[in-house]
mmCIF file of C-alpha atoms in Angstrom:
data_model
loop_
_atom_site.group_PDB
_atom_site.id
_atom_site.type_symbol
_atom_site.label_atom_id
_atom_site.label_comp_id
_atom_site.label_asym_id
_atom_site.label_seq_id
_atom_site.Cartn_x
_atom_site.Cartn_y
_atom_site.Cartn_z
ATOM 1 C CA UNK A 277 161.502 47.332 46.395
ATOM 2 C CA UNK A 278 158.317 44.953 46.065
ATOM 3 C CA UNK A 279 157.323 46.156 49.933
ATOM 4 C CA UNK A 280 157.777 49.699 48.424
ATOM 5 C CA UNK A 281 155.591 49.235 45.330
ATOM 6 C CA UNK A 282 152.731 47.579 47.654
ATOM 7 C CA UNK A 283 152.991 50.349 50.227
ATOM 8 C CA UNK A 284 152.743 53.195 47.173
ATOM 9 C CA UNK A 285 149.669 51.356 45.599
ATOM 10 C CA UNK A 286 148.104 50.746 49.408
ATOM 11 C CA UNK A 287 148.437 54.553 49.629
ATOM 12 C CA UNK A 288 147.309 55.901 46.466
ATOM 13 C CA UNK A 289 143.601 53.205 46.885
ATOM 14 C CA UNK A 290 142.741 55.700 50.186
ATOM 15 C CA UNK A 291 143.929 58.577 48.296
ATOM 16 C CA UNK A 292 141.249 57.884 45.732
ATOM 17 C CA UNK A 293 138.836 56.108 48.422
ATOM 18 C CA UNK A 294 138.653 59.722 50.210
ATOM 19 C CA UNK A 295 138.010 61.461 46.705
ATOM 20 C CA UNK A 296 135.301 58.762 45.917
ATOM 21 C CA UNK A 297 133.368 59.570 48.884
ATOM 22 C CA UNK A 298 133.113 63.167 48.391
ATOM 23 C CA UNK A 299 129.363 63.774 47.590
ATOM 24 C CA UNK A 300 129.450 65.432 44.170
ATOM 25 C CA UNK A 301 125.728 66.587 44.946
ATOM 26 C CA UNK A 302 126.775 68.597 47.663
ATOM 27 C CA UNK A 303 125.285 72.271 47.596
ATOM 28 C CA UNK A 304 128.250 74.560 47.006
ATOM 29 C CA UNK A 305 128.234 77.778 48.711
ATOM 30 C CA UNK A 306 127.552 80.825 46.370
ATOM 31 C CA UNK A 307 127.126 84.167 47.578
ATOM 32 C CA UNK A 308 123.400 85.333 47.083
ATOM 33 C CA UNK A 309 123.574 88.801 47.901
ATOM 34 C CA UNK A 310 125.527 92.117 48.107
ATOM 35 C CA UNK A 311 125.476 94.203 51.369
ATOM 36 C CA UNK A 312 126.047 97.792 52.064
ATOM 37 C CA UNK A 313 125.598 98.995 55.624
ATOM 38 C CA UNK A 314 126.169 102.617 55.918
ATOM 39 C CA UNK A 315 125.262 104.722 59.758
ATOM 40 C CA UNK A 316 123.336 102.113 60.794
ATOM 41 C CA UNK A 317 120.867 101.651 57.090
ATOM 42 C CA UNK A 318 121.525 97.889 55.672
ATOM 43 C CA UNK A 319 120.893 97.601 52.181
ATOM 44 C CA UNK A 320 120.345 94.176 50.529
ATOM 45 C CA UNK A 321 120.459 93.158 46.963
ATOM 46 C CA UNK A 322 119.520 89.727 45.366
ATOM 47 C CA UNK A 323 118.606 88.199 41.986
ATOM 48 C CA UNK A 324 114.811 88.895 42.002
ATOM 49 C CA UNK A 325 113.551 87.794 38.322
ATOM 50 C CA UNK A 326 115.194 87.460 34.827
ATOM 51 C CA UNK A 327 115.578 90.918 33.894
ATOM 52 C CA UNK A 328 115.200 92.632 37.681
ATOM 53 C CA UNK A 329 117.524 92.186 40.586
ATOM 54 C CA UNK A 330 115.368 93.485 44.247
ATOM 55 C CA UNK A 331 117.405 95.677 47.091
ATOM 56 C CA UNK A 332 115.420 95.878 50.438
ATOM 57 C CA UNK A 333 116.537 98.439 52.912
ATOM 58 C CA UNK A 334 116.419 98.724 56.544
ATOM 59 C CA UNK A 335 116.444 101.596 57.920
ATOM 60 C CA UNK A 336 115.282 104.583 60.290
ATOM 61 C CA UNK A 337 111.442 105.158 59.623
ATOM 62 C CA UNK A 338 108.867 107.782 60.944
ATOM 63 C CA UNK A 339 108.784 109.882 63.931
ATOM 64 C CA UNK A 340 109.839 107.168 65.760
ATOM 65 C CA UNK A 341 113.394 106.413 63.515
ATOM 66 C CA UNK A 342 112.814 102.793 64.395
ATOM 67 C CA UNK A 343 114.945 100.168 61.891
ATOM 68 C CA UNK A 344 112.318 98.812 60.042
ATOM 69 C CA UNK A 345 111.902 97.926 56.296
ATOM 70 C CA UNK A 346 112.330 101.655 54.588
ATOM 71 C CA UNK A 347 112.663 100.954 51.086
ATOM 72 C CA UNK A 348 112.332 98.147 48.026
ATOM 73 C CA UNK A 349 113.998 99.018 44.767
ATOM 74 C CA UNK A 350 113.572 96.855 41.753
ATOM 75 C CA UNK A 351 116.864 97.674 39.661
ATOM 76 C CA UNK A 352 116.932 96.255 36.020
ATOM 77 C CA UNK A 353 119.789 93.825 35.840
ATOM 78 C CA UNK A 354 120.288 91.087 33.318
ATOM 79 C CA UNK A 355 123.782 90.126 33.865
ATOM 80 C CA UNK A 356 124.936 86.881 36.208
ATOM 81 C CA UNK A 357 126.446 89.205 38.712
ATOM 82 C CA UNK A 358 124.330 90.976 41.316
ATOM 83 C CA UNK A 359 123.641 94.488 40.800
ATOM 84 C CA UNK A 360 125.474 97.032 43.179
ATOM 85 C CA UNK A 361 123.224 98.488 46.028
ATOM 86 C CA UNK A 362 122.097 102.147 45.266
ATOM 87 C CA UNK A 363 121.723 101.287 42.138
ATOM 88 C CA UNK A 364 119.016 103.387 39.965
ATOM 89 C CA UNK A 365 115.636 101.312 39.707
ATOM 90 C CA UNK A 366 111.724 101.787 40.528
ATOM 91 C CA UNK A 367 111.526 102.694 44.093
ATOM 92 C CA UNK A 368 108.549 101.376 46.305
ATOM 93 C CA UNK A 369 109.181 104.033 49.621
ATOM 94 C CA UNK A 370 107.441 102.678 52.702
ATOM 95 C CA UNK A 371 104.794 104.741 54.409
ATOM 96 C CA UNK A 372 103.969 103.049 57.460
ATOM 97 C CA UNK A 373 105.053 100.002 59.688
ATOM 98 C CA UNK A 374 105.757 96.602 58.420
ATOM 99 C CA UNK A 375 106.337 95.214 62.140
ATOM 100 C CA UNK A 376 103.506 96.762 63.950
ATOM 101 C CA UNK A 377 102.911 99.121 67.047
ATOM 102 C CA UNK A 378 101.387 98.175 70.676
ATOM 103 C CA UNK A 379 98.770 99.583 72.062
ATOM 104 C CA UNK A 380 99.836 98.619 76.019
ATOM 105 C CA UNK A 381 99.125 100.025 79.044
ATOM 106 C CA UNK A 382 101.480 99.952 82.061
ATOM 107 C CA UNK A 383 99.781 98.283 85.275
ATOM 108 C CA UNK A 384 100.892 101.274 87.800
ATOM 109 C CA UNK A 385 102.005 104.846 87.406
ATOM 110 C CA UNK A 386 100.386 105.269 84.421
ATOM 111 C CA UNK A 387 98.773 108.532 82.955
ATOM 112 C CA UNK A 388 95.943 109.532 81.278
ATOM 113 C CA UNK A 389 97.142 109.072 77.727
ATOM 114 C CA UNK A 390 96.251 105.988 75.644
ATOM 115 C CA UNK A 391 96.836 104.703 71.978
ATOM 116 C CA UNK A 392 99.552 103.027 69.682
ATOM 117 C CA UNK A 393 103.173 103.459 70.873
ATOM 118 C CA UNK A 394 106.214 101.919 68.662
ATOM 119 C CA UNK A 395 106.401 101.244 64.882
ATOM 120 C CA UNK A 396 105.827 104.469 63.202
ATOM 121 C CA UNK A 397 103.280 105.643 65.927
ATOM 122 C CA UNK A 398 103.885 109.062 67.569
ATOM 123 C CA UNK A 399 102.480 110.723 70.713
ATOM 124 C CA UNK A 400 99.476 112.114 68.402
ATOM 125 C CA UNK A 401 98.708 108.698 68.242
ATOM 126 C CA UNK A 402 99.074 108.202 64.570
ATOM 127 C CA UNK A 403 102.047 109.239 62.377
ATOM 128 C CA UNK A 404 102.969 112.369 64.260
ATOM 129 C CA UNK A 405 103.847 114.022 67.614
ATOM 130 C CA UNK A 406 106.890 113.387 69.848
ATOM 131 C CA UNK A 407 108.595 109.676 69.580
ATOM 132 C CA UNK A 408 107.212 107.174 71.655
ATOM 133 C CA UNK A 409 110.019 104.270 70.827
ATOM 134 C CA UNK A 410 113.650 104.126 70.233
ATOM 135 C CA UNK A 411 116.327 102.067 68.519
ATOM 136 C CA UNK A 412 118.877 101.445 71.501
ATOM 137 C CA UNK A 413 120.814 99.437 69.176
ATOM 138 C CA UNK A 414 121.019 97.904 65.934
ATOM 139 C CA UNK A 415 124.062 94.906 64.593
ATOM 140 C CA UNK A 416 124.416 93.512 61.009
ATOM 141 C CA UNK A 417 125.726 89.974 60.860
ATOM 142 C CA UNK A 418 127.278 88.963 57.706
ATOM 143 C CA UNK A 419 127.908 85.106 57.348
ATOM 144 C CA UNK A 420 128.036 84.330 60.854
ATOM 145 C CA UNK A 421 130.427 87.452 61.528
ATOM 146 C CA UNK A 422 129.141 91.038 63.299
ATOM 147 C CA UNK A 423 130.441 93.780 61.416
ATOM 148 C CA UNK A 424 132.422 96.483 63.291
ATOM 149 C CA UNK A 425 132.539 98.976 60.412
ATOM 150 C CA UNK A 426 130.378 100.481 57.138
ATOM 151 C CA UNK A 427 130.752 98.000 53.874
ATOM 152 C CA UNK A 428 130.280 98.786 50.687
ATOM 153 C CA UNK A 429 128.590 96.059 48.381
ATOM 154 C CA UNK A 430 130.223 93.390 50.113
ATOM 155 C CA UNK A 431 128.847 89.916 48.787
ATOM 156 C CA UNK A 432 127.602 87.163 51.187
ATOM 157 C CA UNK A 433 125.055 84.034 51.684
ATOM 158 C CA UNK A 434 123.491 85.003 54.519
ATOM 159 C CA UNK A 435 122.301 88.465 56.757
ATOM 160 C CA UNK A 436 120.712 89.212 60.268
ATOM 161 C CA UNK A 437 119.854 92.764 60.995
ATOM 162 C CA UNK A 438 119.130 92.830 64.561
ATOM 163 C CA UNK A 439 117.497 95.921 65.793
ATOM 164 C CA UNK A 440 116.485 96.635 69.926
ATOM 165 C CA UNK A 441 114.253 98.889 70.455
ATOM 166 C CA UNK A 442 112.560 100.640 73.604
ATOM 167 C CA UNK A 443 108.942 101.034 73.951
ATOM 168 C CA UNK A 444 106.567 103.582 75.815
ATOM 169 C CA UNK A 445 103.160 102.653 77.251
ATOM 170 C CA UNK A 446 100.020 104.413 76.033
ATOM 171 C CA UNK A 447 99.663 105.647 79.440
ATOM 172 C CA UNK A 448 103.259 106.414 80.055
ATOM 173 C CA UNK A 449 104.004 108.386 76.800
ATOM 174 C CA UNK A 450 104.657 112.026 77.174
ATOM 175 C CA UNK A 451 103.883 115.038 74.677
ATOM 176 C CA UNK A 452 107.716 115.690 75.127
ATOM 177 C CA UNK A 453 109.155 112.459 74.136
ATOM 178 C CA UNK A 454 110.372 111.406 77.106
ATOM 179 C CA UNK A 455 107.802 109.010 78.193
ATOM 180 C CA UNK A 456 108.383 106.450 80.344
ATOM 181 C CA UNK A 457 110.051 103.087 78.655
ATOM 182 C CA UNK A 458 108.205 99.645 79.569
ATOM 183 C CA UNK A 459 108.733 97.313 76.850
ATOM 184 C CA UNK A 460 112.163 95.741 75.177
ATOM 185 C CA UNK A 461 111.389 94.852 71.512
ATOM 186 C CA UNK A 462 114.135 92.566 69.911
ATOM 187 C CA UNK A 463 113.636 92.431 66.074
ATOM 188 C CA UNK A 464 115.762 89.933 63.897
ATOM 189 C CA UNK A 465 115.344 90.376 60.087
ATOM 190 C CA UNK A 466 117.047 86.955 58.456
ATOM 191 C CA UNK A 467 117.735 87.333 54.964
ATOM 192 C CA UNK A 468 118.494 83.838 53.668
ATOM 193 C CA UNK A 469 117.649 82.475 50.342
ATOM 194 C CA UNK A 470 114.902 84.036 48.476
ATOM 195 C CA UNK A 471 113.278 84.774 52.097
ATOM 196 C CA UNK A 472 113.245 87.582 54.815
ATOM 197 C CA UNK A 473 112.542 85.944 57.876
ATOM 198 C CA UNK A 474 111.389 88.416 60.920
ATOM 199 C CA UNK A 475 111.104 87.207 64.643
ATOM 200 C CA UNK A 476 110.009 89.834 67.466
ATOM 201 C CA UNK A 477 110.765 89.145 71.042
ATOM 202 C CA UNK A 478 109.042 91.344 73.122
ATOM 203 C CA UNK A 479 110.236 91.639 76.900
ATOM 204 C CA UNK A 480 108.023 93.665 79.755
ATOM 205 C CA UNK A 481 110.217 95.925 81.443
ATOM 206 C CA UNK A 482 107.644 96.191 84.402
ATOM 207 C CA UNK A 483 104.003 94.852 84.824
ATOM 208 C CA UNK A 484 102.317 95.581 81.679
ATOM 209 C CA UNK A 485 98.920 94.858 79.470
ATOM 210 C CA UNK A 486 99.346 94.466 75.919
ATOM 211 C CA UNK A 487 95.818 95.072 74.620
ATOM 212 C CA UNK A 488 95.902 95.046 70.952
ATOM 213 C CA UNK A 489 99.239 94.089 68.735
ATOM 214 C CA UNK A 490 99.388 93.114 65.324
ATOM 215 C CA UNK A 491 102.903 92.153 65.135
ATOM 216 C CA UNK A 492 103.382 90.826 60.808
ATOM 217 C CA UNK A 493 102.035 93.538 58.721
ATOM 218 C CA UNK A 494 102.340 94.679 55.218
ATOM 219 C CA UNK A 495 101.649 98.197 53.382
ATOM 220 C CA UNK A 496 102.189 96.981 50.191
ATOM 221 C CA UNK A 497 98.852 97.391 49.252
ATOM 222 C CA UNK A 498 96.841 95.430 46.228
ATOM 223 C CA UNK A 499 94.301 92.437 46.397
ATOM 224 C CA UNK A 500 95.144 90.148 49.297
ATOM 225 C CA UNK A 501 94.517 86.101 48.865
ATOM 226 C CA UNK A 502 94.747 84.633 52.556
ATOM 227 C CA UNK A 503 95.336 80.736 52.849
ATOM 228 C CA UNK A 504 93.509 79.366 55.716
ATOM 229 C CA UNK A 505 94.140 75.237 55.783
ATOM 230 C CA UNK A 506 92.823 74.296 52.416
ATOM 231 C CA UNK A 507 90.829 77.654 51.334
ATOM 232 C CA UNK A 508 91.694 80.719 49.628
ATOM 233 C CA UNK A 509 90.124 83.854 50.016
ATOM 234 C CA UNK A 510 90.566 86.687 48.234
ATOM 235 C CA UNK A 511 89.765 90.421 49.058
ATOM 236 C CA UNK A 512 89.935 93.793 47.877
ATOM 237 C CA UNK A 513 91.955 96.476 49.771
ATOM 238 C CA UNK A 514 89.110 98.687 49.736
ATOM 239 C CA UNK A 515 87.712 98.142 53.728
ATOM 240 C CA UNK A 516 88.210 95.885 56.683
ATOM 241 C CA UNK A 517 87.932 92.410 54.929
ATOM 242 C CA UNK A 518 89.083 88.933 56.364
ATOM 243 C CA UNK A 519 88.050 85.335 57.266
ATOM 244 C CA UNK A 520 86.650 84.120 60.706
ATOM 245 C CA UNK A 521 89.680 81.754 60.945
ATOM 246 C CA UNK A 522 93.275 81.476 61.536
ATOM 247 C CA UNK A 523 95.383 82.935 58.424
ATOM 248 C CA UNK A 524 98.973 81.336 57.795
ATOM 249 C CA UNK A 525 100.126 83.215 54.503
ATOM 250 C CA UNK A 526 98.744 86.481 53.259
ATOM 251 C CA UNK A 527 99.709 87.401 49.673
ATOM 252 C CA UNK A 528 99.314 91.120 48.592
ATOM 253 C CA UNK A 529 99.630 91.564 45.155
ATOM 254 C CA UNK A 530 99.529 94.932 43.277
ATOM 255 C CA UNK A 531 98.668 96.002 39.822
ATOM 256 C CA UNK A 532 102.294 96.195 38.725
ATOM 257 C CA UNK A 533 102.832 92.543 39.160
ATOM 258 C CA UNK A 534 104.834 92.605 42.011
ATOM 259 C CA UNK A 535 103.972 90.712 45.049
ATOM 260 C CA UNK A 536 104.605 90.272 48.919
ATOM 261 C CA UNK A 537 103.632 86.978 50.789
ATOM 262 C CA UNK A 538 103.627 87.801 54.418
ATOM 263 C CA UNK A 539 103.832 83.814 56.367
ATOM 264 C CA UNK A 540 103.097 83.450 60.125
ATOM 265 C CA UNK A 541 104.641 80.754 62.050
ATOM 266 C CA UNK A 542 102.581 78.288 64.291
ATOM 267 C CA UNK A 543 104.705 79.412 67.166
ATOM 268 C CA UNK A 544 104.306 81.817 69.966
ATOM 269 C CA UNK A 545 101.728 84.434 69.553
ATOM 270 C CA UNK A 546 100.890 83.032 65.916
ATOM 271 C CA UNK A 547 99.594 79.749 67.353
ATOM 272 C CA UNK A 548 96.176 78.728 66.984
ATOM 273 C CA UNK A 549 95.435 78.708 70.830
ATOM 274 C CA UNK A 550 96.396 82.608 70.826
ATOM 275 C CA UNK A 551 93.794 83.085 68.085
ATOM 276 C CA UNK A 552 91.488 81.314 69.697
ATOM 277 C CA UNK A 553 91.869 83.832 72.427
ATOM 278 C CA UNK A 554 90.996 86.857 70.505
ATOM 279 C CA UNK A 555 87.080 87.362 70.117
ATOM 280 C CA UNK A 556 85.982 87.903 66.424
ATOM 281 C CA UNK A 557 85.142 91.517 65.130
ATOM 282 C CA UNK A 558 82.953 91.386 62.039
ATOM 283 C CA UNK A 559 85.167 94.245 60.776
ATOM 284 C CA UNK A 560 88.485 93.264 62.066
ATOM 285 C CA UNK A 561 89.231 89.387 62.088
ATOM 286 C CA UNK A 562 92.355 87.319 62.777
ATOM 287 C CA UNK A 563 93.956 88.775 59.429
ATOM 288 C CA UNK A 564 92.508 91.565 57.750
ATOM 289 C CA UNK A 565 92.811 94.128 54.951
ATOM 290 C CA UNK A 566 91.961 97.941 55.482
ATOM 291 C CA UNK A 567 90.785 100.760 53.370
ATOM 292 C CA UNK A 568 94.086 102.288 53.385
ATOM 293 C CA UNK A 569 96.351 99.373 51.909
ATOM 294 C CA UNK A 570 97.564 97.614 54.605
ATOM 295 C CA UNK A 571 97.155 94.243 55.710
ATOM 296 C CA UNK A 572 97.310 93.014 59.645
ATOM 297 C CA UNK A 573 97.828 89.466 61.508
ATOM 298 C CA UNK A 574 95.757 90.102 64.979
ATOM 299 C CA UNK A 575 98.311 88.805 67.421
ATOM 300 C CA UNK A 576 96.424 89.966 70.271
ATOM 301 C CA UNK A 577 92.755 91.100 70.439
ATOM 302 C CA UNK A 578 90.379 93.025 72.920
ATOM 303 C CA UNK A 579 91.153 89.918 75.713
ATOM 304 C CA UNK A 580 94.509 91.609 76.188
ATOM 305 C CA UNK A 581 97.714 90.040 77.416
ATOM 306 C CA UNK A 582 99.029 90.745 80.667
ATOM 307 C CA UNK A 583 102.770 90.255 81.060
ATOM 308 C CA UNK A 584 104.988 90.679 84.224
ATOM 309 C CA UNK A 585 108.038 92.231 84.763
ATOM 310 C CA UNK A 586 110.549 89.939 82.651
ATOM 311 C CA UNK A 587 108.305 88.251 81.068
ATOM 312 C CA UNK A 588 108.700 87.872 77.257
ATOM 313 C CA UNK A 589 106.343 86.751 74.377
ATOM 314 C CA UNK A 590 107.391 86.141 70.807
ATOM 315 C CA UNK A 591 106.498 85.414 67.177
ATOM 316 C CA UNK A 592 107.891 84.430 63.961
ATOM 317 C CA UNK A 593 107.320 84.734 60.240
ATOM 318 C CA UNK A 594 108.881 86.222 56.950
ATOM 319 C CA UNK A 595 108.077 88.172 53.697
ATOM 320 C CA UNK A 596 108.821 86.868 50.564
ATOM 321 C CA UNK A 597 109.292 89.439 47.364
ATOM 322 C CA UNK A 598 108.149 87.829 43.979
ATOM 323 C CA UNK A 599 106.403 88.563 40.814
ATOM 324 C CA UNK A 600 102.582 87.126 40.416
ATOM 325 C CA UNK A 601 102.648 83.755 39.116
#
C-alpha cells in the first residue's frame, strides 16, 4: 500500500512538472485575416485601426490581366470580429501597377518594337493595346495549405498568393498580342501580421537584357517621405523628385490620412551594389516620385542587366498600410 502511494505521488509530481514547464508567455495562435477566393481573385481583410478594417484585393489588372493589387477597401468596423470581405467601405481602386513592368530586349531574333512590357503595359507602350504578358498560374495558400476550391470568409493567420507570369520583350511583342515570351516572373504576395510582403523572381527564358526596371512601386499618391540611412527626405508628388542615394523605405501619405510604407530589402536587385551600378539621373533617381502620383524604386538603370537563358534575379520588400502617425 505504501509502495502504491509513493508511486502515485511520483506520477503526480511528474505531471505537475510538465504543466509548470509550459511557457505562459508563448504567443497564442490568433486568426488575423478573413479570406475569400473567387475565380482567382483573392480578397484579404484584417483589422486596420479602431473603427476600420482593411481589405486588400489581388486580382486581374490592366490590359494584361496580371494578378496585382487591384483594390483597397476601408471597411467601417468597431467590433472585435474581422469584417467580411466585400463589405461596403471607402474603396481605392488601383489605376496602375504596384509591381512594375520591364523595359527589356531579346538578344537574338528581335523586331523593331520597344518599350515596357508586363505590369499594366500593353503593346502601345502605355496602358493600352494588345497584351504583352499573361498570368500562367495563380495559387493561394492558407496557413500552409494550398486551396483546391474557392472559399468565402475563411479565418486564418497566414496567406500566400503566388502568381506566375510570362512576359514578352519590347522587341518580341506583337500588335496581335502573340509576341514571343522571354521571361518568367514569379510574384509571392505574403500576408502576415500587418504586412504584405512581396518577393519577385525573374527567370530568362532566352538571352535578354533588362534595360530599365523599377520593380517595387506605389500608385498610392500623396506626399512621399524617403528614408536614406539616418536622413528623411520629403517630396511632393508633383514631379520627378528623389535623393541621390539608396532609399530603404518610402512612405506615401495621402491627404485623407491613409498611407503605405514601401520597404525594399537589401538583397538581390535591392542591394547597395546593384544601386551603385545605376548612373544617377537628375530627374529620375534611385527612388523617385512622378507627376502622376506614382513612386518608383529603380532596381535596374541605364547600364542594363544582361541575363543568359535560365539565369534568375530577384528582389523582395513589403507594403505596410496604416494611418498617418
